[in-house]
Amino acid sequence: MPGRVPGGSEGGSRVPANERPFAVIMDGADGDDVRFAPLRQYLDDHGVDLRVAVDEQQRETLLPTAEVLIVLGRDHLRPDEVATLDRAVGIVCLSVGMDKVPLEAAERGLTVRNVPDYCIDEVSDHALALVLAGQRRLHEVLPAMREGGWLAGRGASDPHSLRRLRGQVMAVVGAGRIGRTVATKARAFGIATLAVDPYLTEDPGPDFPLVALEEALGRADIIVLCTVLTDENHGLIGDEALRLVKPGVMVVNVARGGLIDESALVAALEDGRVRLAALDVRDPEPPTTEDPLRALPGVLETPHMAASSIDAITDLYRKGADIVIDLLTEAGRLPGTVRSSG
């Protein structure tokens, strides 16, 4: 991605403080401003201020004055909040998906942009890590080892409960950037890969044939969800789909929790249709304290961390900031900003 000439103008002069536009980032977690220091610095270098709305009161105050709104992957923008964006020219989602922004934003004429390519390696690595951990039953072996156990040849390490990866079939639901990378990495282990994607009309690759979901469910030993969440695919892996799966299948979700009907998944785990479920995302997040999935032995969980690394965050903030600058420049709110050739 091209770099930019700092300073906010071709001559290198900074935008005067009283003329600087500003972006607002919604942070519904802990308001830790330190996390946004790199983003703040990069925007500041290009004549843009960043303000953080950490609670409902600050959202009410800042959103109507924001020229660009930045939405984190964990925060939902409500329709009533969209109605207050009187000065905004656009919304930037610091995430792969845009499901946190309601349709009312587009109806209001706001440009909505995302950062689809900042964590391809992280999410695909995490998906394969979950596959490996589950297939080798590390989620059962490691806790026992920490407690002083030694399950050599029995329990979770019983060879009759383990399978080699080579020769298994993986269905990747969502054959975009991340899905294709998951498939490429899986094939390095000798896993055959199938693509499921309603938006494609031809095979994504010679070793990645496109098949219907129903066919994939019946053939796959491992199902990996990599697709965006939409109204149409909410609860995609539910009662109907889980009646079609190959007995003993492993389900991996590194996309969005809403893709799985968790009640149906619990039933499928209990009756053996699903042997393993490896979930980086849940619906809701965090799960409730009475969460039935956590009581089941075939479940591996991670706390929505598949996209995380210092490298990914650096890319996310830099690319997100570039989008903010583009939106402001195109709207005439940040005159003179130019890209460098580097």
mmCIF file of N, CA and C in Angstrom, residues 53 55-66:
data_model
loop_
_atom_site.group_PDB
_atom_site.id
_atom_site.type_symbol
_atom_site.label_atom_id
_atom_site.label_comp_id
_atom_site.label_asym_id
_atom_site.label_seq_id
_atom_site.Cartn_x
_atom_site.Cartn_y
_atom_site.Cartn_z
ATOM 1 N N ALA A 53 -14.801 7.811 22.049
ATOM 2 C CA ALA A 53 -16.063 7.800 22.789
ATOM 3 C C ALA A 53 -16.139 6.505 23.583
ATOM 4 N N ASP A 55 -18.125 5.845 26.396
ATOM 5 C CA ASP A 55 -19.375 5.482 27.053
ATOM 6 C C ASP A 55 -20.541 6.130 26.310
ATOM 7 N N GLU A 56 -21.747 5.834 26.775
ATOM 8 C CA GLU A 56 -22.949 6.310 26.100
ATOM 9 C C GLU A 56 -23.008 7.833 26.049
ATOM 10 N N GLN A 57 -22.633 8.478 27.134
ATOM 11 C CA GLN A 57 -22.684 9.937 27.172
ATOM 12 C C GLN A 57 -21.739 10.556 26.140
ATOM 13 N N GLN A 58 -20.530 10.009 26.050
ATOM 14 C CA GLN A 58 -19.575 10.539 25.081
ATOM 15 C C GLN A 58 -20.012 10.247 23.649
ATOM 16 N N ARG A 59 -20.656 9.107 23.439
ATOM 17 C CA ARG A 59 -21.171 8.813 22.104
ATOM 18 C C ARG A 59 -22.227 9.848 21.712
ATOM 19 N N GLU A 60 -23.110 10.168 22.645
ATOM 20 C CA GLU A 60 -24.153 11.156 22.364
ATOM 21 C C GLU A 60 -23.555 12.523 22.038
ATOM 22 N N THR A 61 -22.445 12.846 22.691
ATOM 23 C CA THR A 61 -21.814 14.151 22.485
ATOM 24 C C THR A 61 -20.979 14.199 21.210
ATOM 25 N N LEU A 62 -20.202 13.139 20.961
ATOM 26 C CA LEU A 62 -19.215 13.176 19.888
ATOM 27 C C LEU A 62 -19.751 12.760 18.520
ATOM 28 N N LEU A 63 -20.679 11.803 18.481
ATOM 29 C CA LEU A 63 -21.118 11.305 17.177
ATOM 30 C C LEU A 63 -21.704 12.392 16.275
ATOM 31 N N PRO A 64 -22.521 13.320 16.787
ATOM 32 C CA PRO A 64 -23.075 14.342 15.891
ATOM 33 C C PRO A 64 -22.028 15.277 15.292
ATOM 34 N N THR A 65 -20.847 15.339 15.896
ATOM 35 C CA THR A 65 -19.809 16.244 15.400
ATOM 36 C C THR A 65 -18.709 15.517 14.634
ATOM 37 N N ALA A 66 -18.762 14.194 14.585
ATOM 38 C CA ALA A 66 -17.715 13.415 13.927
ATOM 39 C C ALA A 66 -17.772 13.595 12.418
#
